[in-house]
Short mmCIF file of C-alpha atoms and ligand atoms in Angstrom, two decimals:
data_model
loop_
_atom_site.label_atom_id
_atom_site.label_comp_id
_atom_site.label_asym_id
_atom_site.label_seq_id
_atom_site.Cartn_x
_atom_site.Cartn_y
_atom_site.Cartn_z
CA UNK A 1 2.17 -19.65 18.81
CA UNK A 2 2.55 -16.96 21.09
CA UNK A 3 0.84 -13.99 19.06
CA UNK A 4 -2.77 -15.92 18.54
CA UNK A 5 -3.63 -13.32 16.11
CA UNK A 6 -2.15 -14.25 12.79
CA UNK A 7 -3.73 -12.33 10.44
CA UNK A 8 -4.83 -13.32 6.56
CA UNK A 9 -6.54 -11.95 3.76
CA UNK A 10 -10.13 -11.41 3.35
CA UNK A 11 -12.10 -14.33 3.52
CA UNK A 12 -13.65 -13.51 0.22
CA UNK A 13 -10.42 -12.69 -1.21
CA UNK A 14 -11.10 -12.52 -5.06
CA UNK A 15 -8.83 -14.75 -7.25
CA UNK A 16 -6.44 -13.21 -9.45
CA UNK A 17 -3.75 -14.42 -11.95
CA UNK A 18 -0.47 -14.00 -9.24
CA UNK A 19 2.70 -11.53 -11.23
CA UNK A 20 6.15 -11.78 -9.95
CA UNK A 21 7.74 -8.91 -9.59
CA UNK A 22 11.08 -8.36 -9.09
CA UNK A 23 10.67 -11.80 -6.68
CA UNK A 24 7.46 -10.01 -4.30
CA UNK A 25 4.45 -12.28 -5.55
CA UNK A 26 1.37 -9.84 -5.90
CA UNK A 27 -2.15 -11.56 -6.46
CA UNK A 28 -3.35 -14.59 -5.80
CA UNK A 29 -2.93 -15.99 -2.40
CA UNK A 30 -0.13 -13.64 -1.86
CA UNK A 31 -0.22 -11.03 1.05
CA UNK A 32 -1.78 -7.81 -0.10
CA UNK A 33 1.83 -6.05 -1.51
CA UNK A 34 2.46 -2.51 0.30
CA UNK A 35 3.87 0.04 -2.46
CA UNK A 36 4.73 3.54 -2.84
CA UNK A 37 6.25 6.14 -5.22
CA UNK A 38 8.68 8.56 -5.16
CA UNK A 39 9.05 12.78 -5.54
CA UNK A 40 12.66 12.85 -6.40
CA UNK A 41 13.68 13.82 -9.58
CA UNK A 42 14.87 10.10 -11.16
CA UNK A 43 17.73 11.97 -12.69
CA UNK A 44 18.93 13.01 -9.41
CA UNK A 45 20.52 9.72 -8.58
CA UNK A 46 21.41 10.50 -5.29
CA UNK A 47 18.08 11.84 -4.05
CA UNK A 48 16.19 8.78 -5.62
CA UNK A 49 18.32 6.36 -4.22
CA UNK A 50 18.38 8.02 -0.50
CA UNK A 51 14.07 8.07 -0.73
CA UNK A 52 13.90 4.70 -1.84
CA UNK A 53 16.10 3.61 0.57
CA UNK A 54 13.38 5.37 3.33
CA UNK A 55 10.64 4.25 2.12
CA UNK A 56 11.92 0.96 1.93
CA UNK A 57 12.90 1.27 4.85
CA UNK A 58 9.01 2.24 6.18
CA UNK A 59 8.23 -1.40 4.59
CA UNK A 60 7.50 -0.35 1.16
CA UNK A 61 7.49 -3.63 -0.41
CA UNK A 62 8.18 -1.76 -4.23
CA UNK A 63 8.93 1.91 -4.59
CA UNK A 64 7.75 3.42 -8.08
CA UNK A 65 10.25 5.83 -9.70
CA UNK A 66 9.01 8.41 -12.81
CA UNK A 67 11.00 7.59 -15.87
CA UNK A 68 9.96 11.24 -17.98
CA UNK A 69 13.63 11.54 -19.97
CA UNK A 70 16.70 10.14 -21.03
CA UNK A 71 18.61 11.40 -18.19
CA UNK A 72 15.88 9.79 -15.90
CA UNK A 73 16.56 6.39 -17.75
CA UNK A 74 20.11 6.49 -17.22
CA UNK A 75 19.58 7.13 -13.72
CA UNK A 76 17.48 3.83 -13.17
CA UNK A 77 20.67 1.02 -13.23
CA UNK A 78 22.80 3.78 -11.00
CA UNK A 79 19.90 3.76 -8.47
CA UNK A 80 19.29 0.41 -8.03
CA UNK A 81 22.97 0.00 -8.03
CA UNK A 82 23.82 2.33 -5.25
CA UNK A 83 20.67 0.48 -3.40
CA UNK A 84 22.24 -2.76 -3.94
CA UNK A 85 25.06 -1.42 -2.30
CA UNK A 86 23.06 -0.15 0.51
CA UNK A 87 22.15 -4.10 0.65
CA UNK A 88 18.19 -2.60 -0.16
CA UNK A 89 17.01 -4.44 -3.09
CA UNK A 90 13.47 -3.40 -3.90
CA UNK A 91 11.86 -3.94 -6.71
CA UNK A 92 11.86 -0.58 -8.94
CA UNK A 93 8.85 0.57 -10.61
CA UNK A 94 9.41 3.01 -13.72
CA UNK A 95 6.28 4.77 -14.45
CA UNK A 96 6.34 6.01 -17.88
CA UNK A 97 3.74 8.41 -19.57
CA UNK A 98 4.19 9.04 -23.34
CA UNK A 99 7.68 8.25 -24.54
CA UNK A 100 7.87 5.08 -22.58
CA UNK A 101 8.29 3.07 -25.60
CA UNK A 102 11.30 5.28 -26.85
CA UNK A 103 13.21 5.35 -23.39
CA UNK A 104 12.94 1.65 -22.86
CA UNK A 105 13.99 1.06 -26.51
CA UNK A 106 16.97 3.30 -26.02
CA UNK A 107 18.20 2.46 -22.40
CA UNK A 108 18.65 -0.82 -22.31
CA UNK A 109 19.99 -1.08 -18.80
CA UNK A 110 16.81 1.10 -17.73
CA UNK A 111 14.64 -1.62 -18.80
CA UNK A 112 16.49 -4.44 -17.65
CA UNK A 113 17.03 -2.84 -13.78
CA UNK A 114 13.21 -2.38 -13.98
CA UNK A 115 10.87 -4.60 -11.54
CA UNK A 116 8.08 -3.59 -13.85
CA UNK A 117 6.75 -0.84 -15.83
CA UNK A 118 3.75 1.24 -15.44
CA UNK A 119 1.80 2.46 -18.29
CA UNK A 120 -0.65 4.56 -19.04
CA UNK A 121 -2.95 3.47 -21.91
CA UNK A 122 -4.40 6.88 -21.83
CA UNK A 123 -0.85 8.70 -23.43
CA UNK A 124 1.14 5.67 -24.37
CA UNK A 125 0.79 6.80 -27.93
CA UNK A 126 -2.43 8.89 -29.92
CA UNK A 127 -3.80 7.74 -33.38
CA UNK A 128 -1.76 5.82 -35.72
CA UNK A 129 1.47 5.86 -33.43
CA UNK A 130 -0.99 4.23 -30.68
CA UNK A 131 -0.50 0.45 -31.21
CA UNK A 132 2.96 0.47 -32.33
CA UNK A 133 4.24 2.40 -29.31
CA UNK A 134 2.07 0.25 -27.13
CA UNK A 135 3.33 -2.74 -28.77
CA UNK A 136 6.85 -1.63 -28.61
CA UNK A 137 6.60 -1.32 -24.87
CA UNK A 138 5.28 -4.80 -24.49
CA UNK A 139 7.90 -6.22 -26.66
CA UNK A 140 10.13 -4.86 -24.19
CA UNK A 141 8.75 -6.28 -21.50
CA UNK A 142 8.64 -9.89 -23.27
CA UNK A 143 12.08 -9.45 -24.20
CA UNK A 144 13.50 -8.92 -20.28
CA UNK A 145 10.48 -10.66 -18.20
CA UNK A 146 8.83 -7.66 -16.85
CA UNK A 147 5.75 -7.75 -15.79
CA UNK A 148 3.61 -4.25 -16.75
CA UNK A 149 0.78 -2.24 -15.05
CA UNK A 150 -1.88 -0.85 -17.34
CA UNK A 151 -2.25 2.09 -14.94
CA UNK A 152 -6.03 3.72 -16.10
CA UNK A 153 -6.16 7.30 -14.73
CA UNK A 154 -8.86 9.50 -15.27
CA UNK A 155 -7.42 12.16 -15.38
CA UNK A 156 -5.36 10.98 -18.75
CA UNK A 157 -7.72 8.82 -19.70
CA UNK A 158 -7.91 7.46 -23.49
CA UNK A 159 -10.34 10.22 -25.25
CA UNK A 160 -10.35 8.58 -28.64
CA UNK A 161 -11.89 5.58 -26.50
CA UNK A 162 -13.92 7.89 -24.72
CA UNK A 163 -15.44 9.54 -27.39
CA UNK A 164 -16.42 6.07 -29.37
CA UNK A 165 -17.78 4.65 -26.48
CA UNK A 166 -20.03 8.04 -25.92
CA UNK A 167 -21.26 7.97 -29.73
CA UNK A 168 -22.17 4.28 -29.00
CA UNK A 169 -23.86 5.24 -25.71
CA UNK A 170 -25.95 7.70 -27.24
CA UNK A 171 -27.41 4.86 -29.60
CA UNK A 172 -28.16 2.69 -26.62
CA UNK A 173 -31.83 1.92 -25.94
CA UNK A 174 -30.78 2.66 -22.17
CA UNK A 175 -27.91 5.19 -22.25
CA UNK A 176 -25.48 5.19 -19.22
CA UNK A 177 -24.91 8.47 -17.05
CA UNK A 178 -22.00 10.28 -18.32
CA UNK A 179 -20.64 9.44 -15.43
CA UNK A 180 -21.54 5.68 -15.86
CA UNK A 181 -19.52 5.85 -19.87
CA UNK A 182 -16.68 7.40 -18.06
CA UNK A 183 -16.18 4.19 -15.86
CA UNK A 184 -16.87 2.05 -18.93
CA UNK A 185 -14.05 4.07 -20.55
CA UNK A 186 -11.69 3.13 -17.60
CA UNK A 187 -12.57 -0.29 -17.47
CA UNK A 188 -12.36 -0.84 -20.99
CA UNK A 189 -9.37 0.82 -21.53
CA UNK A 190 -8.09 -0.89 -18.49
CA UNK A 191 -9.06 -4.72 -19.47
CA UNK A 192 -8.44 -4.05 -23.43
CA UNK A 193 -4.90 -2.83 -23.19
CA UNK A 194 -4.33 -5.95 -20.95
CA UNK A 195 -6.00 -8.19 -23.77
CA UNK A 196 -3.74 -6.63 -26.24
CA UNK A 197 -0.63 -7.37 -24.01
CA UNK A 198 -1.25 -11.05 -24.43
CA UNK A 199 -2.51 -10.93 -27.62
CA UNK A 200 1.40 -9.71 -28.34
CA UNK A 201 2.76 -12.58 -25.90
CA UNK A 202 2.84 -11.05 -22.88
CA UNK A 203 1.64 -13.64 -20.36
CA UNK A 204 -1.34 -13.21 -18.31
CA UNK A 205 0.81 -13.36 -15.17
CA UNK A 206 2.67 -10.66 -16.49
CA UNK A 207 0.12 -8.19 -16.20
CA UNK A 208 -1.55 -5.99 -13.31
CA UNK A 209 -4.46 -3.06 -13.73
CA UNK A 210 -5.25 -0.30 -11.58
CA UNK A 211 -7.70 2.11 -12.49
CA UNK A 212 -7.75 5.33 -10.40
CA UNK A 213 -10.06 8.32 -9.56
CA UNK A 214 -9.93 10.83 -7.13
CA UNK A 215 -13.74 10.05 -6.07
CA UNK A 216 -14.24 7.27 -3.19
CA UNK A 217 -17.48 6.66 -4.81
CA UNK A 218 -16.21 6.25 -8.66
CA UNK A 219 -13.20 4.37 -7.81
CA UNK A 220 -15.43 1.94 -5.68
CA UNK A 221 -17.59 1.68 -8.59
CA UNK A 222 -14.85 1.26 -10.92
CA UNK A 223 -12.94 -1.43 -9.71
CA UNK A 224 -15.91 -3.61 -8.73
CA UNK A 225 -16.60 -3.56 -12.21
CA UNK A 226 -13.54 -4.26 -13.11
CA UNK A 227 -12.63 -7.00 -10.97
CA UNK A 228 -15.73 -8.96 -11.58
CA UNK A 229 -14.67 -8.70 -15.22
CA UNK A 230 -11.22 -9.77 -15.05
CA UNK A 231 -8.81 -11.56 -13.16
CA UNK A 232 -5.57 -9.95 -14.01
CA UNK A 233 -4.47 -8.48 -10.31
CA UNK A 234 -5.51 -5.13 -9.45
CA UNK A 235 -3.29 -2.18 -7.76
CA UNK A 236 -5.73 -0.09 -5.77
CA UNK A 237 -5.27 3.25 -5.23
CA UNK A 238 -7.05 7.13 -5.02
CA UNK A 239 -5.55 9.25 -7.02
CA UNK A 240 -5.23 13.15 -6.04
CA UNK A 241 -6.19 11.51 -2.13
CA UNK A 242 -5.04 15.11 -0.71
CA UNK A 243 -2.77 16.41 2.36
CA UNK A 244 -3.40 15.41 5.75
CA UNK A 245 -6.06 14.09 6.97
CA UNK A 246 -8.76 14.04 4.24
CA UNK A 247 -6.32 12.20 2.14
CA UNK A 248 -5.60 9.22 4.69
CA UNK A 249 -9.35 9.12 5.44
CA UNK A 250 -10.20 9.50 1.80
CA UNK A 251 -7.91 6.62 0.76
CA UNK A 252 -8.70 4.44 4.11
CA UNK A 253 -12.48 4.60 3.30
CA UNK A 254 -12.78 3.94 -0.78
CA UNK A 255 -9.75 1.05 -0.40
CA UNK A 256 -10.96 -0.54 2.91
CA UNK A 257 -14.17 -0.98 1.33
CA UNK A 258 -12.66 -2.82 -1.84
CA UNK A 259 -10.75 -4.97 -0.07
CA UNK A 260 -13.09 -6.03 2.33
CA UNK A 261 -14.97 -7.12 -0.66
CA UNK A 262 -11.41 -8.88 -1.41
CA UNK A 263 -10.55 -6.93 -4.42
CA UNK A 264 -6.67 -5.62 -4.73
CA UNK A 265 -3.87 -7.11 -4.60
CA UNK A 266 -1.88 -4.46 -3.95
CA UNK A 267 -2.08 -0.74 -2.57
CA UNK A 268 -0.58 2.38 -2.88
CA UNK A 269 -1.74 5.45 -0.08
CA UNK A 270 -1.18 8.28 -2.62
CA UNK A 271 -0.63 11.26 -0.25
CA UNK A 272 0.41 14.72 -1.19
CA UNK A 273 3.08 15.65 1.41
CA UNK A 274 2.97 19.02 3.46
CA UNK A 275 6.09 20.87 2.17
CA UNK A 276 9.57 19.16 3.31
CA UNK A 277 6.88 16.05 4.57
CA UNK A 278 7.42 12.59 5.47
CA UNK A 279 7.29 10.70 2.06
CA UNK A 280 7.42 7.45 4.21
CA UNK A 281 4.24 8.47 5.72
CA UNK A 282 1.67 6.90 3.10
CA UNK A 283 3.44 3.48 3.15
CA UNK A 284 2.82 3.96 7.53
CA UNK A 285 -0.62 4.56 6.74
CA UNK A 286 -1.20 1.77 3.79
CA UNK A 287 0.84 -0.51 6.35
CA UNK A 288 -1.83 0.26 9.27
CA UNK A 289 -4.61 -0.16 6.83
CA UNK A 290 -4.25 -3.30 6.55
CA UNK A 291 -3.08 -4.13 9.82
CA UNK A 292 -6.06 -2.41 11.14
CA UNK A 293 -8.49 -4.66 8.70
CA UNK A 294 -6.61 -7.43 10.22
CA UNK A 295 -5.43 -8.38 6.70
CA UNK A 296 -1.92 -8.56 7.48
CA UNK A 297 1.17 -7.41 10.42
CA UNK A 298 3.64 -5.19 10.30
CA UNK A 299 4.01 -4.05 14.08
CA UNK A 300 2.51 -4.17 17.15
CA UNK A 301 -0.38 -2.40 17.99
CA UNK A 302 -0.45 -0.20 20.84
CA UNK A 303 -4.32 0.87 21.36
CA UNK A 304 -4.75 3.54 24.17
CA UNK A 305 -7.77 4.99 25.30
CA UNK A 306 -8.77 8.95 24.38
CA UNK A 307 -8.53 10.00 27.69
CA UNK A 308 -11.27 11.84 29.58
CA UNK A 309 -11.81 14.13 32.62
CA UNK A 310 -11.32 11.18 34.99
CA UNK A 311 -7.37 10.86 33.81
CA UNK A 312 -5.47 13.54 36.19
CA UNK A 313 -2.78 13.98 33.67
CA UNK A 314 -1.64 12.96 30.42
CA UNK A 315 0.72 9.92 32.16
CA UNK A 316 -1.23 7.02 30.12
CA UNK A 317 -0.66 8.84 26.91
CA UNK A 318 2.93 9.38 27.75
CA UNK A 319 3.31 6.04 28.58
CA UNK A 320 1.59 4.65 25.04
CA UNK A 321 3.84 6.56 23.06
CA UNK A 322 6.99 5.60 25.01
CA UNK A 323 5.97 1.43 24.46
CA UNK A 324 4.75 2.66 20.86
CA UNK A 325 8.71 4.12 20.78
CA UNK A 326 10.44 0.85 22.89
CA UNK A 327 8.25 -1.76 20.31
CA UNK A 328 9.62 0.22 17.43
CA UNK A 329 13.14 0.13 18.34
CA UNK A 330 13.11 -3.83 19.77
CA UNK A 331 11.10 -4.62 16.74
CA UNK A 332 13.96 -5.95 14.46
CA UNK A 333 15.30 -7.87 16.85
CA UNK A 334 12.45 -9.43 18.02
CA UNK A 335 10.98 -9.88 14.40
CA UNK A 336 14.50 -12.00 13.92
CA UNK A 337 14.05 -13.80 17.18
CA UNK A 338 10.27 -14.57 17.43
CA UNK A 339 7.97 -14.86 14.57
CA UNK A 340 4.68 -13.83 14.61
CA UNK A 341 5.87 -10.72 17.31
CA UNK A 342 3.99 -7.83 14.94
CA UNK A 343 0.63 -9.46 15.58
CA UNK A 344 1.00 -8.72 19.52
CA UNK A 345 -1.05 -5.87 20.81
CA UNK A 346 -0.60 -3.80 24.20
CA UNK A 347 -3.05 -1.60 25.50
CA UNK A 348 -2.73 1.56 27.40
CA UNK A 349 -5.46 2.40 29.36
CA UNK A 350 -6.55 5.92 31.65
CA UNK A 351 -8.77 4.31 34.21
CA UNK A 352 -10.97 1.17 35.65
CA UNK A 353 -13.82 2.24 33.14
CA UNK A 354 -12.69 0.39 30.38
CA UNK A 355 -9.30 -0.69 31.11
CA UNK A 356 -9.56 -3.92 32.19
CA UNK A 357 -11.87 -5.01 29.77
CA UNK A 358 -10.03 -3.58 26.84
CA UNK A 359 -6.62 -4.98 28.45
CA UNK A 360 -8.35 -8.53 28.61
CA UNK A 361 -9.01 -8.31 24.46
CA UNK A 362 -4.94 -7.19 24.46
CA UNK A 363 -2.13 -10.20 24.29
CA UNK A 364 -1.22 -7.34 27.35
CA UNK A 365 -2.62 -4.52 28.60
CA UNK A 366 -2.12 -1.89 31.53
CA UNK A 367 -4.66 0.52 33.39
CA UNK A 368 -3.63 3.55 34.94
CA UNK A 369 -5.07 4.92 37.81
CA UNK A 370 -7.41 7.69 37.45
CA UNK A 371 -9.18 10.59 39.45
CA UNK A 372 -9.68 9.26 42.56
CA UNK A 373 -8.67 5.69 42.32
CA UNK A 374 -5.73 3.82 43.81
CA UNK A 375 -2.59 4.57 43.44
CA UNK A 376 -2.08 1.58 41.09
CA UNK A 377 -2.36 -0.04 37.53
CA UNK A 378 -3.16 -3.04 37.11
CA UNK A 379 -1.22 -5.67 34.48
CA UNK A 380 -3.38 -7.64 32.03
CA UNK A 381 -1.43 -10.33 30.19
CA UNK A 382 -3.51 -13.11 27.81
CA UNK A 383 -7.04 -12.04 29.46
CA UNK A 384 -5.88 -12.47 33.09
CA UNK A 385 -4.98 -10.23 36.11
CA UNK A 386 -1.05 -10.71 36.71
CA UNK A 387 0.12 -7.72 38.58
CA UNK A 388 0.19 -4.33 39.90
CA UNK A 389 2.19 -1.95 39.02
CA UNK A 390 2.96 1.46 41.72
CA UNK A 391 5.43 4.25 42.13
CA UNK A 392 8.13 6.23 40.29
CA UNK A 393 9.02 3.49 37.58
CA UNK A 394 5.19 1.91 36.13
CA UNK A 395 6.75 2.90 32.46
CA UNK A 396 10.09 0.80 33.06
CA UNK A 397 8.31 -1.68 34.68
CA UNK A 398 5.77 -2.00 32.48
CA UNK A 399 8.60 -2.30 29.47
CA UNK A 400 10.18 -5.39 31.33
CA UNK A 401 6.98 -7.01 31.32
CA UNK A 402 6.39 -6.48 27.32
CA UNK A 403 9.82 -8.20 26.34
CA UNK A 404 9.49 -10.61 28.92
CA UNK A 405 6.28 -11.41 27.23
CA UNK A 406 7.72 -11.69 23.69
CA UNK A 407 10.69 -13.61 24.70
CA UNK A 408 8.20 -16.32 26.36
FE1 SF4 B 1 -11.75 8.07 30.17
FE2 SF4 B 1 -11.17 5.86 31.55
FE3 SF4 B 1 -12.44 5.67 29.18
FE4 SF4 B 1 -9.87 6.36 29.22
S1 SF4 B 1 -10.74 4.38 29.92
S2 SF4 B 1 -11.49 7.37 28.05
S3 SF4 B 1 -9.78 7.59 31.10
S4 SF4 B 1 -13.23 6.61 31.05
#
């Protein structure tokens, strides 16, 4: 092939029990899955159905909806309707929190448009209600083939189980941290409500678990432990990540870490957007995650140096984003045409310093003259000196050579 660097999972990918849902295979062997949620309010059908529609768009490979109230539940088959329409059909996701078991029961066309539903273990029912309600929910899902994520947050976490399992800790020879019964309480909850699931005849491949905290260190804690107990597939994310920049590098660091290890199967970038924000902007950065780890493709990547005092001007950088612009727009048509074209990657380079040598690791690459150097940039394709570029029209030049290169 072409693009020589077709990417797979970790090596020492950890091996789950694979769910279907709504046809996009998570676990197992299967690619790690791409997801994201969205802000609308689910009774707003319109709204929903236009943010779905983006982020699936952005490559989310299942979009997760809240489903708080009746009206929300109504909404559901109207949404993935007027996506059908749209020809999108991504899986939906209702995440339910309390009254699950009640909305399901009494929408039936919620619960059957459903990819999957999300609980929460932690509020899916308190005290005596607590089993039934649970139980009611899985019934549901046996009854339409759903599979359904026992979704462990902190934050809501199960306190009767908390509180048993600190009364027990504080009989132990060796007590845990309170920190330390906290993550037992996660993982417990997490891999006990699963239990239960099949206990009630939900299958095993039914069933996902996520567990998340807002601390790197926690949730790195957390879901080693509970992937080396376990092997119903895990959804990794940080919860409460933050805006900006601390969230993406918050998120980046705790789940590249996990799945280097080869734990999750599939990952949500839980970013809180700046007012009137890109929602599409956490599945970009979950995408380039794992494109980055080399786990998987989505598009090209165009690496460009950080410029220094010996670029005269900001022409390389201008020229990176305007073959970062012409990949994205060719990209559908070359994804149709030849396979394997997201693994390609072009360099941009400011000068001779490192520009050839970081062209020759690019399937192409192109260095741009700097302070005091020729009047020329030379054209790096598979490791080897092709051309040089000069004059008015490097960028358009340059641009020839790419799609010439993908169509060969
Ligand atoms: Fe500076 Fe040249 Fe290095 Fe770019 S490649 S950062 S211009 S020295």
């Amino acid at each position: 092939d072409a693009f020589h660097r077709i990417t797979s999972g970790p090596a020492n990918r950890r091996r789950s029990i694979p769910v279907d849902v709504g046809g996009v295979r998570v676990g197992g062997d299967a690619p790690i899955v791409v997801q994201s949620m969205t802000n609308t309010d689910t009774a707003d059908v319109a709204a929903t159905i236009a943010q779905v529609a983006a982020l699936a768009e952005a490559g989310s490979e299942l979009v997760r909806i809240t489903v708080d109230r009746d009206e929300a539940a109504a909404a559901v088959p109207k949404i993935r309707d007027g996506l059908a329409a749209r020809g999108i059909h991504v899986p939906l996701v209702g995440d339910f929190h309390y009254i699950g078991h009640k909305l399901l029961a009494d929408h039936p066309a919620c619960a059957e448009a459903l990819a999957k539903y999300r609980i929460n273990p932690g509020n899916v029912g308190f005290k005596a209600k607590r089993d039934t309600q649970f139980a009611a929910i899985i019934d549901t899902a046996i009854r339409y083939d759903k599979p359904v994520r026992i979704g462990v947050n902190w934050g809501s976490l199960d306190q009767e189980l908390l509180t048993h399992l600190m009364d027990e800790n504080s009989r132990a020879a060796v007590p845990l941290t309170a920190m330390g019964v906290l993550r037992e309480a996660m993982v417990v909850s997490g891999i006990a409500s699963a239990d239960r699931a099949v206990e009630l005849g939900l299958p095993a491949s039914r069933i996902l678990i996520s567990a998340k905290v807002s601390d790197v260190q926690e949730l790195i804690a957390v879901y080693r432990d509970l992937a080396r107990r376990c092997d119903y597939a895990l959804h990794l994310g940080l919860t409460e990540a933050g805006m900006g920049s601390k969230g993406i590098v918050a998120s980046s660091a705790a789940l590249g870490i996990l799945l280097q290890e080869g734990i999750g199967d599939t990952i949500r970038i839980s970013l809180t957007p700046e007012p009137g924000g890109d929602r599409t902007l956490e599945v970009k950065v979950a995408q380039e995650l794992l494109q980055t780890m080399g786990f998987r493709a989505f598009l090209p990547v165009v690496s460009a140096c950080p410029g220094c005092g010996r670029t005269t001007s900001t022409v390389f950088q201008e020229l990176a984003k305007e073959i970062q612009a012409f990949i994205g727009e060719e990209l559908p048509k070359w994804k149709a045409d030849y396979p394997g074209v997201e693994t390609m990657k072009v360099a941009v380079m400011g000068c001779i310093v490192n520009g050839p040598g970081e062209s020759k690791h690019a399937d192409i690459g192109i260095s741009l003259p700097g302070t005091g150097e020729q009047p020329s940039a030379p054209v790096f394709i598979d490791g080897e000196k092709r051309m040089t570029l000069r004059g008015a029209n490097i960028a358009g030049e340059f641009k020839t050579i790419v799609a010439e290169y993908v169509a060969t």
